[in-house]
mmCIF file of C-alpha atoms and ligand atoms in Angstrom:
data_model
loop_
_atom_site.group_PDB
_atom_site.id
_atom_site.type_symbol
_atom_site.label_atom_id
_atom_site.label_comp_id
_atom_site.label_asym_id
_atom_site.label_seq_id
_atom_site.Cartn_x
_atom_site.Cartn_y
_atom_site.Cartn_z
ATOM 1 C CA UNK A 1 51.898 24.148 62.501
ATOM 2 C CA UNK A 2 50.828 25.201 59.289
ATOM 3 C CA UNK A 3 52.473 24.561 55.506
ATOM 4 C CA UNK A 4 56.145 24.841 55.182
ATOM 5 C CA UNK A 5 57.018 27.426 52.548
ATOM 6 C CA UNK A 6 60.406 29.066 51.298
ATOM 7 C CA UNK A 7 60.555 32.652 49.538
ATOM 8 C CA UNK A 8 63.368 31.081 47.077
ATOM 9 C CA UNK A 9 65.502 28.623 46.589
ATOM 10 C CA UNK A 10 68.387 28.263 44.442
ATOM 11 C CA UNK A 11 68.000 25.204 41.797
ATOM 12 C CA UNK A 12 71.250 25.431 40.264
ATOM 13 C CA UNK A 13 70.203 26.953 37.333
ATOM 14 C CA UNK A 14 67.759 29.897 38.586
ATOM 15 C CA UNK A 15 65.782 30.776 41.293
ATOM 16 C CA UNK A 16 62.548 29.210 42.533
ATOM 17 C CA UNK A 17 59.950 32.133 44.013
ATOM 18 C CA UNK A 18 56.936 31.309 45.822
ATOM 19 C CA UNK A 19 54.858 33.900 43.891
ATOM 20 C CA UNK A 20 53.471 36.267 46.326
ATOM 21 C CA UNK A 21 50.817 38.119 44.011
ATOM 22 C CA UNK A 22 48.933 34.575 44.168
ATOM 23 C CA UNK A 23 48.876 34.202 48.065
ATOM 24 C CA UNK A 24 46.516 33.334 50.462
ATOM 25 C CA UNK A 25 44.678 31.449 47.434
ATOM 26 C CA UNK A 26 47.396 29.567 45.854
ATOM 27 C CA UNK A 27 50.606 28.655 46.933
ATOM 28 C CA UNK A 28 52.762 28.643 43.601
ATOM 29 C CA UNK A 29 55.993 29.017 42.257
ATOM 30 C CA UNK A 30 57.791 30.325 39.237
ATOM 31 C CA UNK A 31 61.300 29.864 38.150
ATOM 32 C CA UNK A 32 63.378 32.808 37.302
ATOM 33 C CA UNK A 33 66.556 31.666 35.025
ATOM 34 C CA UNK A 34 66.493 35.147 33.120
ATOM 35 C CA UNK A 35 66.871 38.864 34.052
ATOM 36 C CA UNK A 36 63.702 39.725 31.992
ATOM 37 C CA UNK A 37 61.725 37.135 34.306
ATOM 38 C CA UNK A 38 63.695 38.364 37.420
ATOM 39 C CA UNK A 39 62.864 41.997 36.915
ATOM 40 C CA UNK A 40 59.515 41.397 36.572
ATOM 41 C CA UNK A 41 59.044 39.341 39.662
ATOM 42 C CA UNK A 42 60.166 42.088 41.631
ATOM 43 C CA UNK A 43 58.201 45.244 40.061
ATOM 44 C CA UNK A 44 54.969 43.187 40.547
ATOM 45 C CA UNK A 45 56.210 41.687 43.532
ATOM 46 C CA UNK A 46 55.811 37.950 43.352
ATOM 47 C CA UNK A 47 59.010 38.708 45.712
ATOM 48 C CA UNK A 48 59.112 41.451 48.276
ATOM 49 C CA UNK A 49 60.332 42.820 51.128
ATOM 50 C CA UNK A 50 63.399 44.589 51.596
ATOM 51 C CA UNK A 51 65.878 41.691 52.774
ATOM 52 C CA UNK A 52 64.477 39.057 50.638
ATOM 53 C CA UNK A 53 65.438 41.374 47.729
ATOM 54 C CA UNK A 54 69.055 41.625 49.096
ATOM 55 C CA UNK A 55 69.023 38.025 48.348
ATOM 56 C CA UNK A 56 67.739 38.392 45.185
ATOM 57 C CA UNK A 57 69.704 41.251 43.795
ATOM 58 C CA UNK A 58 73.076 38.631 44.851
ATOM 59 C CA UNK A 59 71.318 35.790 42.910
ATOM 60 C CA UNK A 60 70.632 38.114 39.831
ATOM 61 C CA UNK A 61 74.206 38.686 39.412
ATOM 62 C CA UNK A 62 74.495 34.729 39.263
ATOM 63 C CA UNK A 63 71.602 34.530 36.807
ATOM 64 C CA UNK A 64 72.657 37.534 34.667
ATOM 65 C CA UNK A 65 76.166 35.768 34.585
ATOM 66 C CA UNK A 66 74.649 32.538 33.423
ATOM 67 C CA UNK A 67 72.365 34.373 30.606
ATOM 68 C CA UNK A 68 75.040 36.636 29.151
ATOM 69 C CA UNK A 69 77.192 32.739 29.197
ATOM 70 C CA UNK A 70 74.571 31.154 27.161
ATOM 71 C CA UNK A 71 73.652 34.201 24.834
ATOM 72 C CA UNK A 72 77.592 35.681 24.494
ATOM 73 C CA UNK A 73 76.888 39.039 26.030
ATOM 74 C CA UNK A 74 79.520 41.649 26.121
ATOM 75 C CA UNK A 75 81.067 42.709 29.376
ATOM 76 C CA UNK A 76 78.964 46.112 28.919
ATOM 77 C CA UNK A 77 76.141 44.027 28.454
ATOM 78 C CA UNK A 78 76.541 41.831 31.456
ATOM 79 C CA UNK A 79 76.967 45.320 33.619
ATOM 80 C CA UNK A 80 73.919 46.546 32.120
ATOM 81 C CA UNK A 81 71.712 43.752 32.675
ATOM 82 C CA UNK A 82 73.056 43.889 36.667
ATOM 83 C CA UNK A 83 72.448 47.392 36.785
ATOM 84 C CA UNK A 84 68.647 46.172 35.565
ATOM 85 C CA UNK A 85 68.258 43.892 38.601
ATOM 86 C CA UNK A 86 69.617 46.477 40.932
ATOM 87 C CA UNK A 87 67.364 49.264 39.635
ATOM 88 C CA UNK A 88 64.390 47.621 39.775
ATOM 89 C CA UNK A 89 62.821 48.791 43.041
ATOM 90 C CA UNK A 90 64.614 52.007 44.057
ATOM 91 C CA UNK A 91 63.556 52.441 47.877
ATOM 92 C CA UNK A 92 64.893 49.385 49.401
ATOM 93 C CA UNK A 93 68.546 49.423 50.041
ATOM 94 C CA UNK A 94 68.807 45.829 50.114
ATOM 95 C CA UNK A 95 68.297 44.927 46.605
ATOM 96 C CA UNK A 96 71.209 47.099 45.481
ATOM 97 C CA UNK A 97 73.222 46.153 48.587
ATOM 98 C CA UNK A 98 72.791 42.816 47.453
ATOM 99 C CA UNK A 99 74.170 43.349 43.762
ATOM 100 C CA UNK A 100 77.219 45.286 45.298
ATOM 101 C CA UNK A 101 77.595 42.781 47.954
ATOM 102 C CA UNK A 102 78.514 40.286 45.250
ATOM 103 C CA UNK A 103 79.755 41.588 42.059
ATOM 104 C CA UNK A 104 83.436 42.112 43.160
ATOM 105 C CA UNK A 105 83.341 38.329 43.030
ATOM 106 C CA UNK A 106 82.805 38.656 39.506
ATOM 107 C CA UNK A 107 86.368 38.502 38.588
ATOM 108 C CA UNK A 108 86.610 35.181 40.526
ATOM 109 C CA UNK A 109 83.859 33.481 38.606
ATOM 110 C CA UNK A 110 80.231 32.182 38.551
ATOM 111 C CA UNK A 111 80.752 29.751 41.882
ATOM 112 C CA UNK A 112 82.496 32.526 43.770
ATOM 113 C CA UNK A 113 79.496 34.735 42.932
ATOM 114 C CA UNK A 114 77.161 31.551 43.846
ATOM 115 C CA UNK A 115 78.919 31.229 47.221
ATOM 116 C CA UNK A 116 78.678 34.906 48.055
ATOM 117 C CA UNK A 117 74.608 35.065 47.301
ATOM 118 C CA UNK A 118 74.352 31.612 49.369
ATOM 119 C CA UNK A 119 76.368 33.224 52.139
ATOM 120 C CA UNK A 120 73.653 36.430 52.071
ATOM 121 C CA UNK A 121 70.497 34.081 52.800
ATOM 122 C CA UNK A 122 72.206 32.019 55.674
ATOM 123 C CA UNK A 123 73.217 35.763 57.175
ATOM 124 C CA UNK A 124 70.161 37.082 57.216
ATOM 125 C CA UNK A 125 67.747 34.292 58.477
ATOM 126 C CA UNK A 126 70.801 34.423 61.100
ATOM 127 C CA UNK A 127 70.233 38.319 62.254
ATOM 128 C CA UNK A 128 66.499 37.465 62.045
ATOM 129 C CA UNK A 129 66.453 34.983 64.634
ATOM 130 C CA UNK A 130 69.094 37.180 66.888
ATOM 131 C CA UNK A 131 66.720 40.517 66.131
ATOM 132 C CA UNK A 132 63.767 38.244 67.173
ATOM 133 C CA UNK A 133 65.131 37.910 70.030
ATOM 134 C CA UNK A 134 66.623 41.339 71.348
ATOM 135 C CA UNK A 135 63.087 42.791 70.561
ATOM 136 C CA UNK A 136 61.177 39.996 72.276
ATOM 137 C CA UNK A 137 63.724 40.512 75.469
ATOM 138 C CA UNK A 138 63.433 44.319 75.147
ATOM 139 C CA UNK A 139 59.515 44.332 74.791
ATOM 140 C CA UNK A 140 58.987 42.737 77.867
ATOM 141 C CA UNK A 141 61.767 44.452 80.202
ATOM 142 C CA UNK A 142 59.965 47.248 78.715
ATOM 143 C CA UNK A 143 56.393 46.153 79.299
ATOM 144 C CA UNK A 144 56.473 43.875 81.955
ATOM 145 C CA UNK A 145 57.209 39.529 81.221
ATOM 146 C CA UNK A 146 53.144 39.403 80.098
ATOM 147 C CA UNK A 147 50.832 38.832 76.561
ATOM 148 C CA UNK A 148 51.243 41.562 74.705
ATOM 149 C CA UNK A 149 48.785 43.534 72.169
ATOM 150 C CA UNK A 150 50.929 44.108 69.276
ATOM 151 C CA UNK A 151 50.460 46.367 66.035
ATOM 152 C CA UNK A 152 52.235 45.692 62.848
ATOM 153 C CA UNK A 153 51.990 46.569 59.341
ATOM 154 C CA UNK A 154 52.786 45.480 55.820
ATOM 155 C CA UNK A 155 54.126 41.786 55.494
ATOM 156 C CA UNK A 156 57.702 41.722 57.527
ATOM 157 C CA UNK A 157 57.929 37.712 58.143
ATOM 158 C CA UNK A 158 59.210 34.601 55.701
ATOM 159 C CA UNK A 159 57.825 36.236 53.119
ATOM 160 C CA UNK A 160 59.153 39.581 53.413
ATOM 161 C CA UNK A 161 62.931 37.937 54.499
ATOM 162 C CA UNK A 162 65.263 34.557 53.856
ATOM 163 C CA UNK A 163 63.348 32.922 56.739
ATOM 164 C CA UNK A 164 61.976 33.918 59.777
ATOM 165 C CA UNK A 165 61.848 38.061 59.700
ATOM 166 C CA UNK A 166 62.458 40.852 60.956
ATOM 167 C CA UNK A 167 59.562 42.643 63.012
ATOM 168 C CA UNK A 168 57.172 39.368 62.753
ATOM 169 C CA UNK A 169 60.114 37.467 63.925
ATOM 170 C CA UNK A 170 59.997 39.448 67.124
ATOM 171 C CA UNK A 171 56.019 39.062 67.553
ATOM 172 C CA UNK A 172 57.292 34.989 66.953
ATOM 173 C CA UNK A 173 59.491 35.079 69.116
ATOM 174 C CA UNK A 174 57.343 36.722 71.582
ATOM 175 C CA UNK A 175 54.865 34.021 70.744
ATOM 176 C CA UNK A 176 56.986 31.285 71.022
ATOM 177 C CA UNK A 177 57.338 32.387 74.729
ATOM 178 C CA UNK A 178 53.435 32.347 74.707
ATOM 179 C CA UNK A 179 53.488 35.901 75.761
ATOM 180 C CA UNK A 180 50.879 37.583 72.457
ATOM 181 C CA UNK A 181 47.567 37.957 73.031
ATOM 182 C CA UNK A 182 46.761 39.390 69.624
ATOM 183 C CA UNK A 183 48.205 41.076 66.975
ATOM 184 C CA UNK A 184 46.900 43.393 64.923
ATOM 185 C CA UNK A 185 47.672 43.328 61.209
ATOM 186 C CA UNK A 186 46.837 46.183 59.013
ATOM 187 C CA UNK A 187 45.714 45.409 55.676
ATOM 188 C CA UNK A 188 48.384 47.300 53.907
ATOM 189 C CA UNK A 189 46.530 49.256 50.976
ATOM 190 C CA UNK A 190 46.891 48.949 48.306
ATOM 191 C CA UNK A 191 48.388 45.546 47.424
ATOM 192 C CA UNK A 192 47.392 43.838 50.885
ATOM 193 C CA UNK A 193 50.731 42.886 52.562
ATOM 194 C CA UNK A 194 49.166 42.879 55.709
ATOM 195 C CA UNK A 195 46.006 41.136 54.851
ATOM 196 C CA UNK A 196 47.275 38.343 52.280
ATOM 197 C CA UNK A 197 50.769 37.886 53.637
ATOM 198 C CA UNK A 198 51.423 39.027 57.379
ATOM 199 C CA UNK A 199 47.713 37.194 58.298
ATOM 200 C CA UNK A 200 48.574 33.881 56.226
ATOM 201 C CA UNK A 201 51.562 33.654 58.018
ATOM 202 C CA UNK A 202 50.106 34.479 61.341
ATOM 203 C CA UNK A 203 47.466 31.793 60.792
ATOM 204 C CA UNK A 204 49.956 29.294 59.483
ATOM 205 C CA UNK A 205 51.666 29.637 62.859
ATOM 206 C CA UNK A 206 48.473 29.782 65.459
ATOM 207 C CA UNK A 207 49.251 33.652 66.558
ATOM 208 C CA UNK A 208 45.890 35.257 66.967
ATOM 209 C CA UNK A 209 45.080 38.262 64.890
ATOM 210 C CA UNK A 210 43.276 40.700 63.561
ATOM 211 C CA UNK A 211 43.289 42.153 60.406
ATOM 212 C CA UNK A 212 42.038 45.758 60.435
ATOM 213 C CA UNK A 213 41.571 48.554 57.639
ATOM 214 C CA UNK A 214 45.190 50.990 57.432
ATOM 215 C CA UNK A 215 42.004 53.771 58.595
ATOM 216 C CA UNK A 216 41.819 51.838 61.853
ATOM 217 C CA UNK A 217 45.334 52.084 63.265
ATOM 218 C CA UNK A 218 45.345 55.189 64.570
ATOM 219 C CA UNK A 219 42.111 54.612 66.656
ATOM 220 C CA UNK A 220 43.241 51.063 67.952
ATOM 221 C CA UNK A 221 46.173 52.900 68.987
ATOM 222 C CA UNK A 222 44.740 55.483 70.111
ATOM 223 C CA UNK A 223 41.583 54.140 72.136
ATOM 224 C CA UNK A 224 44.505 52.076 74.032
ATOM 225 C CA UNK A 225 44.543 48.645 72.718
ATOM 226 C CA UNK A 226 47.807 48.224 71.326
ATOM 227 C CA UNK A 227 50.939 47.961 73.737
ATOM 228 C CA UNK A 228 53.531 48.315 71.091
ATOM 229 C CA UNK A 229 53.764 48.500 67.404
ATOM 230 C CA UNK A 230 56.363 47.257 65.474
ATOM 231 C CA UNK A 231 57.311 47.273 61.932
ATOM 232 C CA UNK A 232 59.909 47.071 59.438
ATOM 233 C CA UNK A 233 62.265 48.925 57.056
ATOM 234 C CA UNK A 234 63.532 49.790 53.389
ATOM 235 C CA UNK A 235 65.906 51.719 54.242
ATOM 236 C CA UNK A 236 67.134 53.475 57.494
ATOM 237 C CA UNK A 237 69.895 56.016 57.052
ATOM 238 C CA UNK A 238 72.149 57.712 58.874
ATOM 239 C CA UNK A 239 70.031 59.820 60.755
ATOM 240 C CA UNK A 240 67.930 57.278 61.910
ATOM 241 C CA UNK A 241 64.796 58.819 59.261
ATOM 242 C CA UNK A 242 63.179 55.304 58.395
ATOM 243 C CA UNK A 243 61.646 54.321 54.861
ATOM 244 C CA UNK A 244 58.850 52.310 55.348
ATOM 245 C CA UNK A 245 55.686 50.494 53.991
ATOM 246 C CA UNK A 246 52.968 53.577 53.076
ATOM 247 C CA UNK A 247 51.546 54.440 56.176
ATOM 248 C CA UNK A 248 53.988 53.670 58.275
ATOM 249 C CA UNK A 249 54.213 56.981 59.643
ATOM 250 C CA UNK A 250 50.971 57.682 60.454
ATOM 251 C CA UNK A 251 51.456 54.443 63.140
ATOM 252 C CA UNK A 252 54.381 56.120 64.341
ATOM 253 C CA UNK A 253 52.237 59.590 64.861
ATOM 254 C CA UNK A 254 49.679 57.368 66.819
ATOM 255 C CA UNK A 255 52.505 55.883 69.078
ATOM 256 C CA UNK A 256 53.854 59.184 70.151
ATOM 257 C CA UNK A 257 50.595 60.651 70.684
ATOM 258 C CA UNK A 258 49.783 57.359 72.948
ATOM 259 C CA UNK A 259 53.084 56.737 75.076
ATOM 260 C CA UNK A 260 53.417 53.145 73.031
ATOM 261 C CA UNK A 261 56.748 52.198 71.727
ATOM 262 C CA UNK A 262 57.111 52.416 67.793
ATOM 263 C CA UNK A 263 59.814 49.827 67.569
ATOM 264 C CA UNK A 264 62.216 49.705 63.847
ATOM 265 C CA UNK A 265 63.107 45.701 63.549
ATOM 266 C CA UNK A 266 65.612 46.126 60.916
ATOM 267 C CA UNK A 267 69.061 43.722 59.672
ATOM 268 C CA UNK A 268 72.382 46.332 59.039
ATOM 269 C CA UNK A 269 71.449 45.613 55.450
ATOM 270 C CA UNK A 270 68.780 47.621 55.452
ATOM 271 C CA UNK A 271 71.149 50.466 57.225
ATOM 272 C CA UNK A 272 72.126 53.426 54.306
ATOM 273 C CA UNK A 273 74.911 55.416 56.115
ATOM 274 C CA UNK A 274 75.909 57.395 52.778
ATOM 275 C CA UNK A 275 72.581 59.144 52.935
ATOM 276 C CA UNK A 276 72.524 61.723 55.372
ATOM 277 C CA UNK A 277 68.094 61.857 55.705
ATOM 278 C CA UNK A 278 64.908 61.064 54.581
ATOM 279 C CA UNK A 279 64.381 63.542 53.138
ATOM 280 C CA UNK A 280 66.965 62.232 50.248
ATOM 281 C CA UNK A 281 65.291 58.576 49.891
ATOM 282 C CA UNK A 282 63.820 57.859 46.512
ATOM 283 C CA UNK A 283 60.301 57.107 47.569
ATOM 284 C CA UNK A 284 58.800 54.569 44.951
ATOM 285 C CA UNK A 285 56.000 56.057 42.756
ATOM 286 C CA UNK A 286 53.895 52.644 41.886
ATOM 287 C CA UNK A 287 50.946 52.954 38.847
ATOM 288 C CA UNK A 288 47.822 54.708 40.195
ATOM 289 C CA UNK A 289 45.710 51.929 39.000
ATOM 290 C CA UNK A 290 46.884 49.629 42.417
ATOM 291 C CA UNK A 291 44.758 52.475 43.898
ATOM 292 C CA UNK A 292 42.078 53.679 41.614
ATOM 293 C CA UNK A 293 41.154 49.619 41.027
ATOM 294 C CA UNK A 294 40.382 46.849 43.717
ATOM 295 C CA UNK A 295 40.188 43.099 43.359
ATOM 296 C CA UNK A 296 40.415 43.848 38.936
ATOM 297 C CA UNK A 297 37.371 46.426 39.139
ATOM 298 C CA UNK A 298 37.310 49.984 38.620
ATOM 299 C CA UNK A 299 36.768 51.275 41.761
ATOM 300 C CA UNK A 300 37.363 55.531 41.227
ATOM 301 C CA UNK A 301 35.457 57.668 38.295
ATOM 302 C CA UNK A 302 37.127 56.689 34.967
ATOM 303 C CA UNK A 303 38.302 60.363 34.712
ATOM 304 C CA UNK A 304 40.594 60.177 38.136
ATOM 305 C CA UNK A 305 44.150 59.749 38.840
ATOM 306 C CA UNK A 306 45.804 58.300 41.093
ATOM 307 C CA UNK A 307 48.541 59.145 43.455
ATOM 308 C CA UNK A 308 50.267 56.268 44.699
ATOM 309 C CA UNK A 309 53.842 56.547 46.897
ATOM 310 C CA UNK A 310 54.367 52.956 47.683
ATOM 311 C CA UNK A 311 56.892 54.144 50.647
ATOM 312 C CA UNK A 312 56.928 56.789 53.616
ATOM 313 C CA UNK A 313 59.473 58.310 55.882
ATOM 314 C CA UNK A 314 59.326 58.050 59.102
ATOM 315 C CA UNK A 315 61.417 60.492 61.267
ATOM 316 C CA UNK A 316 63.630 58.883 63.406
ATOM 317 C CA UNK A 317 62.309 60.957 66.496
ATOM 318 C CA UNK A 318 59.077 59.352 66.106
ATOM 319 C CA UNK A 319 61.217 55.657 66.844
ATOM 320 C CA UNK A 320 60.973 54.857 70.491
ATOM 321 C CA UNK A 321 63.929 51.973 69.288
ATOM 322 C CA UNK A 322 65.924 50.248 66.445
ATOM 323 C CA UNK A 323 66.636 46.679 67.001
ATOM 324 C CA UNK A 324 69.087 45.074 64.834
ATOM 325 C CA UNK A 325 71.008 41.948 64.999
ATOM 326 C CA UNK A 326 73.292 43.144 67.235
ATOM 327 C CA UNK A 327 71.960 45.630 69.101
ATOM 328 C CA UNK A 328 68.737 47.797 70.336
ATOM 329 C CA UNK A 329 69.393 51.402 69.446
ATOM 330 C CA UNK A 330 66.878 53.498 71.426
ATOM 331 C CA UNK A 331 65.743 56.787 70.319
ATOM 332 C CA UNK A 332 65.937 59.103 73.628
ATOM 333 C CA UNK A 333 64.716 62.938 73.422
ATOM 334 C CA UNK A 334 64.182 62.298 69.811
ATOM 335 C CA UNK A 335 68.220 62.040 69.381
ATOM 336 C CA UNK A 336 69.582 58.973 67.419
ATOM 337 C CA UNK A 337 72.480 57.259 68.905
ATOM 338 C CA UNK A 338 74.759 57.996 66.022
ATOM 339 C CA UNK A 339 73.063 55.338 64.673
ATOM 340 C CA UNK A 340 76.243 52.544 65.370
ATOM 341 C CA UNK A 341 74.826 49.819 63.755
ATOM 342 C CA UNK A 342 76.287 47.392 65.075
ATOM 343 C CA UNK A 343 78.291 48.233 67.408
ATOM 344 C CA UNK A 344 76.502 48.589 71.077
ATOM 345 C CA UNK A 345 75.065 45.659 72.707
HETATM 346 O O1 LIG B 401 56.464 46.887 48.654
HETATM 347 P P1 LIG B 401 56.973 45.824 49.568
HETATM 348 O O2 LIG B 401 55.977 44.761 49.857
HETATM 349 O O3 LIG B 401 58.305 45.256 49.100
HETATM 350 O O4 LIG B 401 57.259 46.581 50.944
HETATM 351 C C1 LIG B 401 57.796 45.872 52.005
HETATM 352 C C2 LIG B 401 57.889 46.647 53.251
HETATM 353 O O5 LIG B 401 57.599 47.822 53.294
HETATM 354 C C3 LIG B 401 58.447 45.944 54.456
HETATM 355 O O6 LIG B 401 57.890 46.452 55.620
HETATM 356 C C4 LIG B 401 59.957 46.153 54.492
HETATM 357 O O7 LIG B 401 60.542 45.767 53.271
HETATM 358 C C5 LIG B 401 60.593 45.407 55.588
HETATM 359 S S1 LIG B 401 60.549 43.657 55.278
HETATM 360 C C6 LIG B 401 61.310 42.884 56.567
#
């Protein structure tokens, strides 16, 4: 089945990326052994996806600790180069989860700080598989044990994780039990998530698809030919409001209006208890050009801006359910179960 491909991999001296702004044409890698490099990977994205950048933000506390060795940083320095990492992308929790996860290791050196961002990969590819499977078993007590239309949208597999993922490790799950008859993948405007990333790793694995326009959603949903859609998350806090991919929402909206579930597939990483709703996530403002370009040509008049959120919140009464690694939360009269991550089975 298909190429086998890693999102990173430590080397022992930086991280190895398999850049994601070259995908489906070229599989490549780079090699980030510097913060500079490192921060740029993730505001263009050659990595992605909210728990793959938990990973990262542990290993950039490894790499910044290495550079500031080599070059004789300062300890203010050093904190300010972190800080870097974990600023880079602001609406994913994960990435600064990651950096806090780690840095009290600090103290006990570079391998203790190694360790720590090791132990953060295993974990997750860990809750993906378990998540995988409480969605796949609550799909089909929900829907009935048969092949299921699914909807999904930006990239939430490999890619988008350690290994595996998090809402695409459901719909493998669900197709390891030979129980999809297609998913459909929209494109994900305007960088193409869905298109380049979810559909190359749908192909790689044999899962039928089809890509469709983010404009289509709604009326697949709508016109009845979707049992369930299911996505991911940057950040879900406490009230169960859920920051998502742009356009996210408007699946949700479709959803409700059809009687489908709208499921969250999401690890406890991605879970922000200190903030209270979505209304107080930083939504990430991304250059206009993504939008007023396509495929390196001007695509809007020369004289227009552009308006480009790259995230959206979706309210948590819109989730039918929230499946984590240790639990599906469901959503019932539009009430969130306290959100206890964690902590029902
Ligand atoms: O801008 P991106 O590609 O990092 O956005 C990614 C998403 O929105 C994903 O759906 C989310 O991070 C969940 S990944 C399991």
């Amino acid at each position: 089945m298909g190429l086998t491909y890693q999102t990173m991999e430590w080397l022992g001296t930086g991280l190895r990326l398999l850049d994601q702004r070259a995908l489906p044409a070229n599989l490549r890698y780079l090699e980030a052994t510097t913060i500079d490099v490192l921060v740029d990977a993730i505001n263009t994205l050659a990595v992605r996806g909210a728990p793959a950048l938990g990973a990262i933000g542990a290993y950039g506390v490894v790499i910044a600790m290495d550079q500031g060795a080599q070059e004789g940083w300062d300890s203010e320095r050093l904190e300010k180069e972190i800080d870097r990492v974990r600023d880079a992308r602001p609406t994913a929790v994960n990435l600064a989860w990651g950096v806090d996860r780690v840095r009290p290791l600090m103290a006990q050196g570079r391998d203790a700080v190694l360790d720590e961002a090791h132990a953060v990969v295993r974990e997750d590819e860990v809750a993906n598989r378990a998540m995988g499977v409480r969605g796949a078993d609550w799909l089909l007590a929900r829907l009935g044990d048969r092949k299921l239309r699914l909807l999904t949208h930006c990239n939430t597999g490999t890619l988008a994780t350690t290994g595996w993922g998090t809402a695409l490790g459901v719909i493998r799950e669900l197709a390891a039990r030979d129980r999809i008859e297609v998913v459909y993948v929209d494109e994900t405007r305007p960088l193409l998530q869905g298109a380049r990333l979810t559909a190359w790793e749908l192909f790689q694995d044999g899962i039928a698809h089809l890509v469709q326009s983010d404009g289509a959603a709604t009326s697949t949903i709508m016109r009845g030919l979707v049992d369930a859609a299911l996505i991911g998350a940057d950040r879900v806090v406490a009230n169960g409001d859920t920051a998502n991919k742009i356009g996210s929402v408007g699946v949700a909206l479709a959803c409700a209006d059809a009687g489908i579930p709208f499921l969250v597939v999401a690890p406890e990483s991605s879970v922000d208890l200190d903030t209270a709703h979505g209304d107080d996530i930083q939504i990430e403002m991304r250059n206009g050009d993504e939008i007023l370009n396509f495929a390196g040509q001007r695509t809007a008049p020369l004289e227009s801006e552009g308006f480009n959120p790259a995230f959206d919140v979706t309210p948590a009464r819109l989730v039918t359910a929230f499946v984590c690694e240790s639990a599906v939360l469901e959503v019932s009269n539009g009430q969130t179960p306290g959100m206890k991550w964690g902590r029902e089975s």
